[in-house]
């Protein structure tokens, strides 16, 4: 009969109280649990595959669970491919030092590099500019011998400029020319065109390309943990269908040939900006925190000029001036259709 390793709750509490990191907590607990087990005869259920195993064929991953060696290796392989599964976890992240002996040299090296990438601030990460490689280059490999630019040599032989993220081609390299000529908002050639069946956009924070399949438009980026609306590309603050962002799928009106909504909002599907470069809420940023303007102007101002000459419009404007915009926004599209778009 299988069982799971347990330790005295007071012992766990004492360990957690004095520990500073998850590693400090997990390792003593695992070691104490192992002392209570008979490695030769007792079998324990793997929390992943459910097989009964000897402790010598698995790892105590927390105070409650054991994971077999095969599942440990599989979990690390998945974590290398899926950022949302990194780092490998049980009830808490599993210390790499506890399981690295189970991994192949290649996987061990790859996971160690993944740890370095994970621990580097996302906006400070540099990747190889060679498209076929695109490997993460840790800051320890940067070469700062030049007084002008810092470069990042990759193991593939390509050298990337850390200023513009383009290939370092010669001593005459000029970053400003690369920046002018490049546009990281352009869809790569290998990426299919956007369509209702291929909804792929860039995260507005880290610019990683992510796909939304069969789910609502509340998007979560597994690379940088940013939450945003997949329609207007604004940071997530709840569903807002009243201003034109459906909970599921693209806007019913669709997009024109240039990618702008065929509606009164006119937002581009990739950037969330209209043709004048404004977003839906006229949000400004201070210390990386969104601050909502008191009143939207760029989209709704023309509409307000239409409705001022009508009693119904005056009623809505009075509500707006009283800081009650919900009803005004909810009826904005209907009002514009009623009064025309001249």
GROMACS .gro file of C-alpha atoms in nm:
model
  342
    1UNK     CA    1   0.000   0.000   0.000
    2UNK     CA    2   0.141   0.336  -0.097
    3UNK     CA    3   0.169   0.629   0.138
    4UNK     CA    4   0.298   0.982   0.140
    5UNK     CA    5   0.576   1.120   0.357
    6UNK     CA    6   0.459   1.339   0.640
    7UNK     CA    7   0.638   1.523   0.914
    8UNK     CA    8   0.525   1.675   1.238
    9UNK     CA    9   0.343   2.005   1.172
   10UNK     CA   10   0.536   2.178   1.449
   11UNK     CA   11   0.860   2.071   1.281
   12UNK     CA   12   0.738   2.213   0.951
   13UNK     CA   13   0.630   2.534   1.122
   14UNK     CA   14   0.965   2.575   1.293
   15UNK     CA   15   1.148   2.520   0.964
   16UNK     CA   16   0.927   2.769   0.780
   17UNK     CA   17   0.968   3.029   1.054
   18UNK     CA   18   1.347   3.029   1.033
   19UNK     CA   19   1.371   2.982   0.655
   20UNK     CA   20   1.418   3.272   0.416
   21UNK     CA   21   1.363   3.102   0.080
   22UNK     CA   22   1.160   2.814  -0.063
   23UNK     CA   23   1.482   2.616  -0.085
   24UNK     CA   24   1.543   2.666   0.287
   25UNK     CA   25   1.194   2.536   0.360
   26UNK     CA   26   1.182   2.241   0.121
   27UNK     CA   27   1.524   2.091   0.180
   28UNK     CA   28   1.504   2.047   0.560
   29UNK     CA   29   1.148   1.914   0.530
   30UNK     CA   30   1.250   1.667   0.260
   31UNK     CA   31   1.549   1.553   0.462
   32UNK     CA   32   1.347   1.510   0.779
   33UNK     CA   33   1.076   1.321   0.593
   34UNK     CA   34   1.335   1.092   0.436
   35UNK     CA   35   1.465   0.996   0.779
   36UNK     CA   36   1.125   0.853   0.868
   37UNK     CA   37   1.101   0.632   0.560
   38UNK     CA   38   1.222   0.282   0.493
   39UNK     CA   39   1.389   0.318   0.155
   40UNK     CA   40   1.418  -0.056   0.102
   41UNK     CA   41   1.056  -0.167   0.150
   42UNK     CA   42   0.815   0.126   0.176
   43UNK     CA   43   0.648   0.245  -0.143
   44UNK     CA   44   0.504   0.586  -0.210
   45UNK     CA   45   0.267   0.716  -0.474
   46UNK     CA   46   0.408   0.953  -0.735
   47UNK     CA   47   0.192   1.265  -0.727
   48UNK     CA   48   0.215   1.293  -1.108
   49UNK     CA   49   0.172   0.949  -1.264
   50UNK     CA   50   0.031   0.766  -0.961
   51UNK     CA   51   0.280   0.479  -0.973
   52UNK     CA   52   0.396   0.320  -0.648
   53UNK     CA   53   0.771   0.365  -0.613
   54UNK     CA   54   1.054   0.315  -0.366
   55UNK     CA   55   1.194   0.638  -0.233
   56UNK     CA   56   1.525   0.551  -0.398
   57UNK     CA   57   1.341   0.586  -0.732
   58UNK     CA   58   1.192   0.925  -0.657
   59UNK     CA   59   1.227   1.260  -0.484
   60UNK     CA   60   1.043   1.405  -0.185
   61UNK     CA   61   0.934   1.732  -0.345
   62UNK     CA   62   0.755   1.879  -0.042
   63UNK     CA   63   0.620   1.775   0.298
   64UNK     CA   64   0.325   1.595   0.135
   65UNK     CA   65   0.438   1.457  -0.200
   66UNK     CA   66   0.683   1.228  -0.376
   67UNK     CA   67   0.761   1.246  -0.747
   68UNK     CA   68   0.921   0.961  -0.939
   69UNK     CA   69   1.248   1.024  -1.121
   70UNK     CA   70   1.087   0.989  -1.464
   71UNK     CA   71   0.823   1.252  -1.386
   72UNK     CA   72   1.089   1.483  -1.245
   73UNK     CA   73   1.276   1.468  -1.577
   74UNK     CA   74   0.954   1.515  -1.778
   75UNK     CA   75   0.852   1.814  -1.566
   76UNK     CA   76   1.185   1.986  -1.629
   77UNK     CA   77   1.161   1.915  -2.002
   78UNK     CA   78   0.818   2.080  -2.008
   79UNK     CA   79   0.946   2.378  -1.808
   80UNK     CA   80   1.217   2.437  -2.069
   81UNK     CA   81   0.953   2.467  -2.342
   82UNK     CA   82   0.673   2.641  -2.152
   83UNK     CA   83   0.744   2.956  -1.953
   84UNK     CA   84   0.420   2.917  -1.758
   85UNK     CA   85   0.555   2.586  -1.620
   86UNK     CA   86   0.888   2.737  -1.512
   87UNK     CA   87   1.033   2.683  -1.261
   88UNK     CA   88   0.934   2.321  -1.199
   89UNK     CA   89   0.698   2.312  -0.902
   90UNK     CA   90   0.525   2.084  -0.658
   91UNK     CA   91   0.356   2.277  -0.376
   92UNK     CA   92   0.645   2.522  -0.418
   93UNK     CA   93   0.933   2.553  -0.665
   94UNK     CA   94   1.158   2.245  -0.655
   95UNK     CA   95   1.520   2.343  -0.582
   96UNK     CA   96   1.732   2.264  -0.886
   97UNK     CA   97   2.014   2.134  -0.665
   98UNK     CA   98   1.780   1.866  -0.536
   99UNK     CA   99   1.711   1.709  -0.876
  100UNK     CA  100   1.988   1.813  -1.116
  101UNK     CA  101   2.163   1.476  -1.077
  102UNK     CA  102   1.862   1.313  -1.249
  103UNK     CA  103   1.893   1.525  -1.565
  104UNK     CA  104   2.112   1.466  -1.866
  105UNK     CA  105   2.413   1.699  -1.905
  106UNK     CA  106   2.237   1.876  -2.193
  107UNK     CA  107   1.915   1.930  -1.997
  108UNK     CA  108   2.109   2.034  -1.688
  109UNK     CA  109   2.294   2.300  -1.887
  110UNK     CA  110   1.976   2.421  -2.057
  111UNK     CA  111   1.789   2.446  -1.728
  112UNK     CA  112   2.076   2.633  -1.564
  113UNK     CA  113   2.065   2.885  -1.850
  114UNK     CA  114   1.687   2.910  -1.811
  115UNK     CA  115   1.736   3.000  -1.444
  116UNK     CA  116   1.971   3.282  -1.547
  117UNK     CA  117   1.714   3.406  -1.799
  118UNK     CA  118   1.434   3.386  -1.542
  119UNK     CA  119   1.640   3.584  -1.289
  120UNK     CA  120   1.723   3.860  -1.540
  121UNK     CA  121   1.468   4.147  -1.551
  122UNK     CA  122   1.260   4.097  -1.862
  123UNK     CA  123   1.346   4.435  -2.017
  124UNK     CA  124   1.716   4.369  -1.961
  125UNK     CA  125   1.724   4.036  -2.143
  126UNK     CA  126   1.927   4.009  -2.462
  127UNK     CA  127   1.868   3.735  -2.719
  128UNK     CA  128   2.084   3.634  -3.010
  129UNK     CA  129   1.997   3.847  -3.313
  130UNK     CA  130   2.041   3.549  -3.544
  131UNK     CA  131   1.683   3.439  -3.610
  132UNK     CA  132   1.773   3.071  -3.639
  133UNK     CA  133   1.930   3.084  -3.290
  134UNK     CA  134   1.750   3.346  -3.075
  135UNK     CA  135   1.916   3.205  -2.761
  136UNK     CA  136   1.923   3.402  -2.438
  137UNK     CA  137   2.263   3.562  -2.373
  138UNK     CA  138   2.335   3.611  -2.001
  139UNK     CA  139   2.487   3.943  -1.889
  140UNK     CA  140   2.801   3.757  -1.778
  141UNK     CA  141   2.884   3.704  -2.148
  142UNK     CA  142   2.862   4.073  -2.241
  143UNK     CA  143   3.176   4.239  -2.374
  144UNK     CA  144   3.219   4.599  -2.260
  145UNK     CA  145   3.573   4.655  -2.387
  146UNK     CA  146   3.447   4.910  -2.639
  147UNK     CA  147   3.393   5.261  -2.506
  148UNK     CA  148   3.097   5.308  -2.740
  149UNK     CA  149   2.879   4.995  -2.733
  150UNK     CA  150   2.843   4.677  -2.531
  151UNK     CA  151   2.810   4.359  -2.734
  152UNK     CA  152   2.680   4.014  -2.647
  153UNK     CA  153   2.863   3.722  -2.815
  154UNK     CA  154   2.649   3.410  -2.856
  155UNK     CA  155   2.775   3.052  -2.857
  156UNK     CA  156   2.655   3.024  -3.218
  157UNK     CA  157   2.916   3.281  -3.322
  158UNK     CA  158   2.680   3.573  -3.378
  159UNK     CA  159   2.750   3.896  -3.190
  160UNK     CA  160   2.454   4.110  -3.084
  161UNK     CA  161   2.457   4.477  -2.989
  162UNK     CA  162   2.297   4.524  -2.646
  163UNK     CA  163   2.179   4.874  -2.736
  164UNK     CA  164   1.966   4.800  -3.043
  165UNK     CA  165   1.948   4.416  -3.024
  166UNK     CA  166   2.070   4.393  -3.384
  167UNK     CA  167   2.369   4.200  -3.515
  168UNK     CA  168   2.704   4.367  -3.455
  169UNK     CA  169   2.835   4.374  -3.810
  170UNK     CA  170   3.147   4.592  -3.791
  171UNK     CA  171   3.334   4.857  -3.597
  172UNK     CA  172   3.125   5.111  -3.785
  173UNK     CA  173   2.802   4.981  -3.632
  174UNK     CA  174   2.551   5.261  -3.567
  175UNK     CA  175   2.261   5.182  -3.338
  176UNK     CA  176   2.045   5.477  -3.442
  177UNK     CA  177   2.035   5.349  -3.802
  178UNK     CA  178   1.923   5.007  -3.682
  179UNK     CA  179   1.650   5.158  -3.468
  180UNK     CA  180   1.521   5.372  -3.754
  181UNK     CA  181   1.522   5.084  -4.002
  182UNK     CA  182   1.376   4.824  -3.767
  183UNK     CA  183   1.024   4.791  -3.631
  184UNK     CA  184   0.961   4.522  -3.372
  185UNK     CA  185   0.586   4.560  -3.418
  186UNK     CA  186   0.604   4.411  -3.769
  187UNK     CA  187   0.482   4.053  -3.787
  188UNK     CA  188   0.770   3.813  -3.861
  189UNK     CA  189   0.762   3.639  -4.198
  190UNK     CA  190   0.716   3.301  -4.031
  191UNK     CA  191   0.403   3.420  -3.848
  192UNK     CA  192   0.066   3.368  -4.024
  193UNK     CA  193  -0.154   3.669  -4.093
  194UNK     CA  194  -0.397   3.763  -3.816
  195UNK     CA  195  -0.743   3.612  -3.861
  196UNK     CA  196  -1.036   3.492  -3.646
  197UNK     CA  197  -0.879   3.145  -3.653
  198UNK     CA  198  -0.521   3.264  -3.593
  199UNK     CA  199  -0.531   3.526  -3.319
  200UNK     CA  200  -0.167   3.605  -3.245
  201UNK     CA  201  -0.055   3.941  -3.104
  202UNK     CA  202   0.239   4.088  -2.914
  203UNK     CA  203   0.224   4.131  -2.539
  204UNK     CA  204   0.204   4.509  -2.480
  205UNK     CA  205   0.471   4.480  -2.210
  206UNK     CA  206   0.740   4.231  -2.316
  207UNK     CA  207   0.642   4.218  -2.690
  208UNK     CA  208   0.643   3.836  -2.696
  209UNK     CA  209   0.415   3.687  -2.961
  210UNK     CA  210   0.128   3.502  -2.791
  211UNK     CA  211  -0.179   3.327  -2.928
  212UNK     CA  212  -0.533   3.332  -2.792
  213UNK     CA  213  -0.728   3.022  -2.888
  214UNK     CA  214  -1.064   2.925  -2.737
  215UNK     CA  215  -1.094   3.152  -2.437
  216UNK     CA  216  -1.214   3.497  -2.332
  217UNK     CA  217  -1.026   3.815  -2.418
  218UNK     CA  218  -0.874   3.844  -2.070
  219UNK     CA  219  -0.516   3.762  -2.172
  220UNK     CA  220  -0.230   3.652  -1.948
  221UNK     CA  221   0.127   3.662  -2.082
  222UNK     CA  222   0.320   3.362  -1.952
  223UNK     CA  223   0.649   3.540  -2.028
  224UNK     CA  224   0.612   3.853  -1.814
  225UNK     CA  225   0.287   3.780  -1.623
  226UNK     CA  226   0.115   4.088  -1.769
  227UNK     CA  227  -0.266   4.075  -1.787
  228UNK     CA  228  -0.436   4.275  -2.061
  229UNK     CA  229  -0.740   4.297  -2.287
  230UNK     CA  230  -0.673   4.117  -2.615
  231UNK     CA  231  -0.890   4.366  -2.807
  232UNK     CA  232  -0.783   4.715  -2.694
  233UNK     CA  233  -0.445   4.591  -2.559
  234UNK     CA  234  -0.490   4.788  -2.235
  235UNK     CA  235  -0.378   4.656  -1.896
  236UNK     CA  236  -0.655   4.443  -1.752
  237UNK     CA  237  -0.903   4.611  -1.519
  238UNK     CA  238  -1.207   4.394  -1.587
  239UNK     CA  239  -1.438   4.323  -1.879
  240UNK     CA  240  -1.554   4.640  -2.055
  241UNK     CA  241  -1.800   4.538  -2.325
  242UNK     CA  242  -1.980   4.871  -2.277
  243UNK     CA  243  -1.698   5.047  -2.463
  244UNK     CA  244  -1.672   4.800  -2.748
  245UNK     CA  245  -1.442   4.518  -2.633
  246UNK     CA  246  -1.632   4.187  -2.652
  247UNK     CA  247  -1.566   3.922  -2.389
  248UNK     CA  248  -1.503   3.663  -2.663
  249UNK     CA  249  -1.374   3.691  -3.017
  250UNK     CA  250  -1.297   3.999  -3.226
  251UNK     CA  251  -1.522   4.308  -3.251
  252UNK     CA  252  -1.834   4.222  -3.457
  253UNK     CA  253  -1.765   4.502  -3.707
  254UNK     CA  254  -1.428   4.349  -3.797
  255UNK     CA  255  -1.118   4.530  -3.926
  256UNK     CA  256  -1.035   4.719  -4.245
  257UNK     CA  257  -0.744   4.638  -4.479
  258UNK     CA  258  -0.503   4.833  -4.258
  259UNK     CA  259  -0.612   4.653  -3.942
  260UNK     CA  260  -0.826   4.929  -3.786
  261UNK     CA  261  -1.167   4.849  -3.638
  262UNK     CA  262  -1.462   4.923  -3.865
  263UNK     CA  263  -1.636   5.101  -3.580
  264UNK     CA  264  -1.650   5.441  -3.412
  265UNK     CA  265  -1.342   5.346  -3.205
  266UNK     CA  266  -1.112   5.272  -3.499
  267UNK     CA  267  -0.850   5.094  -3.287
  268UNK     CA  268  -0.579   4.890  -3.458
  269UNK     CA  269  -0.596   4.521  -3.373
  270UNK     CA  270  -0.223   4.492  -3.296
  271UNK     CA  271  -0.147   4.816  -3.111
  272UNK     CA  272  -0.482   4.918  -2.963
  273UNK     CA  273  -0.423   5.270  -3.100
  274UNK     CA  274  -0.637   5.471  -3.342
  275UNK     CA  275  -0.500   5.651  -3.648
  276UNK     CA  276  -0.400   5.945  -3.430
  277UNK     CA  277  -0.197   5.726  -3.198
  278UNK     CA  278  -0.440   5.736  -2.905
  279UNK     CA  279  -0.556   5.441  -2.698
  280UNK     CA  280  -0.905   5.373  -2.571
  281UNK     CA  281  -0.884   5.545  -2.235
  282UNK     CA  282  -0.613   5.808  -2.286
  283UNK     CA  283  -0.406   5.645  -2.015
  284UNK     CA  284  -0.076   5.798  -1.914
  285UNK     CA  285   0.189   5.621  -1.708
  286UNK     CA  286   0.378   5.729  -1.400
  287UNK     CA  287   0.627   5.499  -1.229
  288UNK     CA  288   0.494   5.210  -1.442
  289UNK     CA  289   0.146   5.250  -1.291
  290UNK     CA  290  -0.157   5.327  -1.513
  291UNK     CA  291  -0.336   5.653  -1.438
  292UNK     CA  292  -0.677   5.700  -1.602
  293UNK     CA  293  -0.745   6.046  -1.736
  294UNK     CA  294  -1.054   6.214  -1.590
  295UNK     CA  295  -1.222   6.229  -1.927
  296UNK     CA  296  -1.154   6.059  -2.263
  297UNK     CA  297  -1.103   6.312  -2.540
  298UNK     CA  298  -0.954   6.164  -2.857
  299UNK     CA  299  -1.240   5.931  -2.953
  300UNK     CA  300  -1.540   6.083  -2.783
  301UNK     CA  301  -1.487   6.455  -2.849
  302UNK     CA  302  -1.634   6.454  -3.205
  303UNK     CA  303  -1.933   6.260  -3.075
  304UNK     CA  304  -1.995   6.519  -2.804
  305UNK     CA  305  -2.012   6.795  -3.066
  306UNK     CA  306  -2.287   6.596  -3.238
  307UNK     CA  307  -2.502   6.546  -2.932
  308UNK     CA  308  -2.478   6.896  -2.782
  309UNK     CA  309  -2.756   7.021  -3.014
  310UNK     CA  310  -3.004   6.761  -2.899
  311UNK     CA  311  -3.194   6.735  -2.572
  312UNK     CA  312  -3.100   6.369  -2.540
  313UNK     CA  313  -2.739   6.462  -2.593
  314UNK     CA  314  -2.753   6.740  -2.336
  315UNK     CA  315  -2.888   6.493  -2.082
  316UNK     CA  316  -2.596   6.259  -2.143
  317UNK     CA  317  -2.342   6.541  -2.137
  318UNK     CA  318  -2.480   6.661  -1.805
  319UNK     CA  319  -2.438   6.311  -1.669
  320UNK     CA  320  -2.082   6.307  -1.799
  321UNK     CA  321  -2.000   6.639  -1.636
  322UNK     CA  322  -2.126   6.491  -1.311
  323UNK     CA  323  -1.855   6.223  -1.348
  324UNK     CA  324  -2.107   5.954  -1.437
  325UNK     CA  325  -1.964   5.824  -1.764
  326UNK     CA  326  -2.089   5.466  -1.758
  327UNK     CA  327  -2.425   5.535  -1.921
  328UNK     CA  328  -2.269   5.782  -2.164
  329UNK     CA  329  -2.007   5.534  -2.281
  330UNK     CA  330  -2.258   5.249  -2.305
  331UNK     CA  331  -2.474   5.455  -2.543
  332UNK     CA  332  -2.193   5.626  -2.733
  333UNK     CA  333  -2.195   5.396  -3.034
  334UNK     CA  334  -2.573   5.409  -3.065
  335UNK     CA  335  -2.576   5.787  -3.044
  336UNK     CA  336  -2.313   5.825  -3.313
  337UNK     CA  337  -2.512   5.597  -3.542
  338UNK     CA  338  -2.825   5.802  -3.471
  339UNK     CA  339  -2.670   6.140  -3.547
  340UNK     CA  340  -2.445   6.024  -3.832
  341UNK     CA  341  -2.070   6.060  -3.880
  342UNK     CA  342  -2.047   6.386  -4.071
   0.00000   0.00000   0.00000
